[in-house]
Coordinates of C-alpha atoms in Angstrom, one line a residue:
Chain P
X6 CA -43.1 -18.4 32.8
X7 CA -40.6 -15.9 32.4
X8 CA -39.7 -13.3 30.3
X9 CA -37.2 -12.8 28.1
X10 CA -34.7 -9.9 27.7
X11 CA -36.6 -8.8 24.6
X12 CA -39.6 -8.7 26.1
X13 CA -38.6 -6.9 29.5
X14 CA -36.7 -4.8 27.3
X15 CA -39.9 -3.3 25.3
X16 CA -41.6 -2.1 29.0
X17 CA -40.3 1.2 29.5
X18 CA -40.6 1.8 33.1
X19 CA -38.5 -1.5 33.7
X20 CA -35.8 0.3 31.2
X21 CA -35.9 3.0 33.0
X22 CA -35.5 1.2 36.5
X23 CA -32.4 -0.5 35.1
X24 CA -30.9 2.3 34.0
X25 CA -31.3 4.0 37.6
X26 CA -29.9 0.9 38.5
X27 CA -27.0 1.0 35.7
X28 CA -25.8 4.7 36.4
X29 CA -26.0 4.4 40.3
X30 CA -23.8 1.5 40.0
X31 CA -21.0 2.7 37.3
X32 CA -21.4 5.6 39.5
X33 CA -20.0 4.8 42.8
X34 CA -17.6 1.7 41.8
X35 CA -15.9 3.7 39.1
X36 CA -16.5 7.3 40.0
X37 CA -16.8 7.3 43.6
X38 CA -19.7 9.4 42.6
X39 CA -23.2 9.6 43.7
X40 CA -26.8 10.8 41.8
X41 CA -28.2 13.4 43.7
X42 CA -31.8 12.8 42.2
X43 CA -34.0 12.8 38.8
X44 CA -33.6 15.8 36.8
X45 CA -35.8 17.8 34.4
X46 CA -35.6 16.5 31.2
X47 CA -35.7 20.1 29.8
X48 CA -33.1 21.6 32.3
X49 CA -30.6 18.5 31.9
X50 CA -31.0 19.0 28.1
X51 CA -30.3 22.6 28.2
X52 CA -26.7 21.7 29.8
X53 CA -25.7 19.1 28.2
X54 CA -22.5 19.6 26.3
X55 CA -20.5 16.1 25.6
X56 CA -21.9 12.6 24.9
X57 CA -21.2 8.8 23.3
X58 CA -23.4 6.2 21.9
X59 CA -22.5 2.1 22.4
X60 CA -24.3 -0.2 20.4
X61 CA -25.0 -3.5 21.6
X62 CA -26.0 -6.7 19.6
X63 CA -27.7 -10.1 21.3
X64 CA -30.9 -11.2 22.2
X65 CA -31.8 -7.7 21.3
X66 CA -30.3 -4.9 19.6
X67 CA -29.8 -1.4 20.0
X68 CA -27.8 1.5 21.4
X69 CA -27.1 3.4 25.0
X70 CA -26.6 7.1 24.6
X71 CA -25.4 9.3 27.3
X72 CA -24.8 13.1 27.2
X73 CA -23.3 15.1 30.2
X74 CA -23.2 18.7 31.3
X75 CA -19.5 20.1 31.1
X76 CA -19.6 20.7 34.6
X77 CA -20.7 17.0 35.4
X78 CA -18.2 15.3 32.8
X79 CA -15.8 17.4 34.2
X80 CA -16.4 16.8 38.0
X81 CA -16.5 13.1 37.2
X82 CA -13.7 12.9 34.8
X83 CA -11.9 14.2 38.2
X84 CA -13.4 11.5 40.4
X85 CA -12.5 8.7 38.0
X86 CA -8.7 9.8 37.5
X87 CA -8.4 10.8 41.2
X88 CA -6.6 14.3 40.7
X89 CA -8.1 17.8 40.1
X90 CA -5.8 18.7 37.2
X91 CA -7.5 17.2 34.5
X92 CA -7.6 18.1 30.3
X93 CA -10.2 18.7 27.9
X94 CA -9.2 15.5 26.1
X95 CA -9.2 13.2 29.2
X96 CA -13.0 14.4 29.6
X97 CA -13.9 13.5 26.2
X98 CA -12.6 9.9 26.6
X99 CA -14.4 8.9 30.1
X100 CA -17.7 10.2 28.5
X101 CA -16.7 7.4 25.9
X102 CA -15.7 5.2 28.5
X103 CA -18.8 6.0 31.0
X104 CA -20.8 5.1 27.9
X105 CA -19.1 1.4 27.7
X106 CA -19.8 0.7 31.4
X107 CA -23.4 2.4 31.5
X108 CA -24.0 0.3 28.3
X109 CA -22.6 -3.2 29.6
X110 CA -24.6 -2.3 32.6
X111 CA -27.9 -2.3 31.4
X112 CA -27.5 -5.0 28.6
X113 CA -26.1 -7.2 31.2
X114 CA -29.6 -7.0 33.5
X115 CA -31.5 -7.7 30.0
X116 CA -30.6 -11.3 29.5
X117 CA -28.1 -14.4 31.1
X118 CA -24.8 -12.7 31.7
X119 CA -23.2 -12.1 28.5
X120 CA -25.5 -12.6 25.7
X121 CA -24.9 -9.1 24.5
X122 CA -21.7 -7.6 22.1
X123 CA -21.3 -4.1 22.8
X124 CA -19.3 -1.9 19.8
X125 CA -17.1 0.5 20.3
X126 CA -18.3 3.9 21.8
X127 CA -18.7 6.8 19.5
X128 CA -19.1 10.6 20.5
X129 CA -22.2 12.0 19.5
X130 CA -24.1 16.0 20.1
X131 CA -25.9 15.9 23.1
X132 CA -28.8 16.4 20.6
X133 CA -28.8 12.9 19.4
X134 CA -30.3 12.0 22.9
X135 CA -33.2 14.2 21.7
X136 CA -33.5 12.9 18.2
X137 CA -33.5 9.1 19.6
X138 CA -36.5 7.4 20.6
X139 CA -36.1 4.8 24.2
X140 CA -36.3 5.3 27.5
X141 CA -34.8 8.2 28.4
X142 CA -33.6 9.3 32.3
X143 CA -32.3 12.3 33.2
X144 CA -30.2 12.4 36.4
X145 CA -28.6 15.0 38.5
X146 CA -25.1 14.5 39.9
X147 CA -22.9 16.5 42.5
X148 CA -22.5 19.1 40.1
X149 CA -24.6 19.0 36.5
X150 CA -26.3 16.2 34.8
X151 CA -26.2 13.1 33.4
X152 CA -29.1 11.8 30.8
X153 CA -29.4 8.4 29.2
X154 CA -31.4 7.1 26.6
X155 CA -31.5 3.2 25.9
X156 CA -33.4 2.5 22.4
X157 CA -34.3 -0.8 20.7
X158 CA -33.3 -1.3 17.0
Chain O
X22 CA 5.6 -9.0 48.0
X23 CA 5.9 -6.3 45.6
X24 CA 4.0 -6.5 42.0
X25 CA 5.2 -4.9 38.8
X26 CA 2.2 -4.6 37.0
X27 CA 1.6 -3.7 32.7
X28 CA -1.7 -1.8 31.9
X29 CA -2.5 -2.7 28.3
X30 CA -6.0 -0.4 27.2
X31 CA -6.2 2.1 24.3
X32 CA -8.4 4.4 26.4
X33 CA -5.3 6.2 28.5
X34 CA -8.1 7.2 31.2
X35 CA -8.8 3.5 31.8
X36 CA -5.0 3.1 32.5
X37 CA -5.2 6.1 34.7
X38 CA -8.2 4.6 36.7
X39 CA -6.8 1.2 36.5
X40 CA -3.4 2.0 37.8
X41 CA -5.4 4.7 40.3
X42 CA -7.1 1.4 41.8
X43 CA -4.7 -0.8 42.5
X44 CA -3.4 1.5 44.4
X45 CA -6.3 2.3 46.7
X46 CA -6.5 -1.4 46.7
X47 CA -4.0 -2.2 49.2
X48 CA -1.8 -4.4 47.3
X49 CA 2.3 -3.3 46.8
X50 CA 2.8 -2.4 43.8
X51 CA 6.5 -1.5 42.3
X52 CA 6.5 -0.4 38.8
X53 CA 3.2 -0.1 37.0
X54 CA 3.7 0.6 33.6
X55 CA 1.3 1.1 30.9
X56 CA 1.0 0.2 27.0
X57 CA -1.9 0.9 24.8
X58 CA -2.3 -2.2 22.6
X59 CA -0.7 -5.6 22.7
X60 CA 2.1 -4.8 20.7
X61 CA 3.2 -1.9 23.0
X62 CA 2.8 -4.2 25.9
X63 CA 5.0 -7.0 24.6
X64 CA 7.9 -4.1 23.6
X65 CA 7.5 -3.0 27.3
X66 CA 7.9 -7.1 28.5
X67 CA 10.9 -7.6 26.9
X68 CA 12.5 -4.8 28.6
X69 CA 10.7 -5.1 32.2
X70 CA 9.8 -8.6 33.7
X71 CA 6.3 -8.3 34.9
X72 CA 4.8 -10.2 37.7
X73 CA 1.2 -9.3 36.6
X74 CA -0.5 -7.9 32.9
X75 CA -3.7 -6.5 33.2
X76 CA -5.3 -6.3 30.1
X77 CA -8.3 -4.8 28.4
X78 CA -9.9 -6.7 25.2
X79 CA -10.8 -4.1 22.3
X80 CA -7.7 -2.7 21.0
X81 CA -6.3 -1.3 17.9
X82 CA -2.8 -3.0 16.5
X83 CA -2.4 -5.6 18.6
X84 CA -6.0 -6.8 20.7
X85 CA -6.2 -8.9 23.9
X86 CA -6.9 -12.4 22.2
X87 CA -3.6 -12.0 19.8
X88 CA -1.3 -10.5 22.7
X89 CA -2.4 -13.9 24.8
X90 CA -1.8 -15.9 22.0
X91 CA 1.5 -14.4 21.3
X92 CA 2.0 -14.5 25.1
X93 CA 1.6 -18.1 25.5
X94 CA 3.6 -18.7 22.3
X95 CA 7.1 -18.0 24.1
X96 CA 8.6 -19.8 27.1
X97 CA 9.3 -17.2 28.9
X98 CA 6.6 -14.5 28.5
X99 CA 4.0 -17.3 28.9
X100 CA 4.9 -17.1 32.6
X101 CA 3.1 -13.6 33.5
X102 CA 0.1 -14.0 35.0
X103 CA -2.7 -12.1 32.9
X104 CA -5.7 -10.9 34.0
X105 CA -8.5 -9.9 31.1
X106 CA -10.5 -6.5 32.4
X107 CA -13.0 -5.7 30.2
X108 CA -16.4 -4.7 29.6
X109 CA -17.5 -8.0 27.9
X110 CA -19.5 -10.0 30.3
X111 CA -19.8 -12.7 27.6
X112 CA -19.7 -16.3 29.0
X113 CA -18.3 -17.8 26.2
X114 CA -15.7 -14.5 25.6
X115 CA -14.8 -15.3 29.3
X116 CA -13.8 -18.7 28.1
X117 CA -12.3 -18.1 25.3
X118 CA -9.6 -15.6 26.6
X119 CA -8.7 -18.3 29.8
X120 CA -8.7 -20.7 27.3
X121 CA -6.0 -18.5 25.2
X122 CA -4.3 -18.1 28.7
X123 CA -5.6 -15.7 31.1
X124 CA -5.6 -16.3 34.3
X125 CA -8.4 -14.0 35.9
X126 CA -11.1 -11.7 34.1
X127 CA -12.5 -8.9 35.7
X128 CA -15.3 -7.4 34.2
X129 CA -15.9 -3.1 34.4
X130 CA -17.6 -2.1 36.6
X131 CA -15.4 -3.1 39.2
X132 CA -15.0 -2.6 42.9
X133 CA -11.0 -2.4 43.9
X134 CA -11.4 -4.7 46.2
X135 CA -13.1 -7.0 43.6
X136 CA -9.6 -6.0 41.7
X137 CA -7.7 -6.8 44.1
X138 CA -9.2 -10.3 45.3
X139 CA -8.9 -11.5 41.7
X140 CA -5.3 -10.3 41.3
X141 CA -4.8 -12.6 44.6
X142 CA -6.5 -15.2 43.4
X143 CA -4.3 -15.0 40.4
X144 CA -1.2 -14.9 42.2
X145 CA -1.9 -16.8 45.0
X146 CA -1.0 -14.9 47.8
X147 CA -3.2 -14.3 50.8
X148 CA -5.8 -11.8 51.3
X149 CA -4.9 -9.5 53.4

C-alpha cells in the first residue's frame, strides 16, 4: 500500500532527502548554482543574515523557511539576475522568491502534483529557522550558506 | 520570427530572470517589456501589440485569473497568446487559467529550454 503525503511527510530523514532534492534542483535551473556540500548547523547559523517563510496548505499543512548568508544571497541573487551589479533590495526579493520555488519544490514531491496552496512569502530573522521545529538542512553554496527548515502545522 | 514579449509579475527580480531566460533560450525576441500586475500589463497592450504575455499568477491590483478574463473579454487583445508561469503546480489551477484563456503554463522551477519549448508550442513555430 502506499503512503500518503502526510504520512511520508512525518519521517524526517525522507524530509530531509527531499529537501536536498528541492534546493539542488531550484538551484541549478534558476540559479545556475550548485551546493557544494552539508554544512554545520552551527556555522551556517552563525552566518545567516536574510530569510522568508511560505506556507503551504493541502493534504498537509505547514511552512518552508529558508535563511541565507549575505555572502550566499548575494552571490546567488547575481546568478539568478545574470549581472554582477546587483542592489540590497533585489537580494531581499529572490530570498522571497527562492523561498516560493524551494517551497513549491518540496510540497510538490509530498503528494499528486498540485494538491498543495502555497501563500505568499514573508521575510523573517534568520532566527526563526532556530525557533521552528521540522526538518532542518543546512547546505553550503559556492560562497556562504543556505539552511532550510520544513515544519508540519 | 521575432517575439515582443510582456512580463507581468510583482516580484521585479522574476521579470529580470524571466526576461534573462528567454534570452539564453535561443528564441528572437524584439521588445520585451515588463508590467507588474494585470492592470499595468493591459496599459502596456494598448500601446504595444504583443505577440506573447507571460504571466505570473499572484499579483496585487490586477491578478492573472482577472487580466485573462479581461483579456479574453476584447476582440482584439484576446488574440495574444498567454502563457501562465507560476509556482502553482495545482492540477485544477492549471485548468482553470487555460480554461480562462491561457495557452501554455509553465510552472517555476523551470529550465529555459522547458521555456522556450512551451513558448513554441504556444506559437507554433518549429523547434529549433
Amino acid at each position: 500500500m502506499s503512503k500518503t503525503g502526510a504520512e511520508v511527510y512525518s519521517k524526517p530523514a525522507v524530509v530531509g532527502v527531499v529537501i536536498e532534492a528541492s534546493v539542488e534542483r531550484v538551484l541549478e535551473t534558476m540559479c545556475f548554482s550548485a551546493v557544494m556540500g552539508p554544512a554545520e548547523m552551527e556555522l551556517a547559523q552563525a552566518s545567516l543574515g536574510i530569510g522568508a517563510r511560505v506556507d503551504f496548505q493541502g493534504p498537509t499543512q505547514g511552512a518552508v523557511l529558508i535563511g541565507c548568508s549575505p555572502a550566499g544571497a548575494q552571490t546567488l541573487t547575481r546568478n539568478f539576475l545574470g549581472t554582477e551589479d546587483i542592489t540590497d533590495l533585489q537580494v531581499l526579493q529572490f530570498v522571497s522568491e527562492l523561498a516560493n520555488m524551494i517551497c513549491g519544490a518540496v510540497v510538490s514531491t509530498f503528494g499528486a502534483p498540485g494538491q498543495y496552496d502555497l501563500g505568499s512569502p514573508d521575510p523573517v530573522a534568520s532566527t526563526a529557522l532556530v525557533a521552528t521545529n521540522g526538518t532542518r538542512v543546512d547546505f553550503e553554496l559556492e560562497e556562504g550558506f543556505l539552511s532550510v527548515v520544513a515544519y508540519q502545522a | 520570427m521575432t517575439l515582443n514579449v510582456l512580463i507581468v509579475d510583482d516580484s521585479p527580480v522574476m521579470r529580470s530572470f524571466v526576461k534573462r531566460v528567454l534570452k539564453m533560450s535561443g528564441l528572437e525576441t524584439g521588445l520585451l517589456l515588463e508590467a507588474g500586475d494585470g492592470k499595468q500589463a493591459l496599459a502596456v497592450m494598448q500601446e504595444h501589440p504583443m505577440d506573447l504575455v507571460l504571466t505570473d499568477i499572484n499579483m496585487p491590483e490586477m491578478n492573472g485569473e482577472q487580466l485573462l478574463r479581461t483579456l479574453q473579454a476584447d476582440a482584439v487583445l484576446r488574440k495574444t497568446p498567454v502563457v501562465v508561469v507560476s509556482t502553482d503546480a495545482r492540477l485544477d489551477r492549471v485548468d482553470q487559467m487555460m480554461s480562462l484563456g491561457a495557452s501554455g503554463y509553465v510552472t517555476k522551477p523551470f529550465t529555459p529550454e522547458g521555456l522556450r519549448h512551451e513558448v513554441e508550442r504556444v506559437l507554433g513555430v518549429a523547434h529549433v
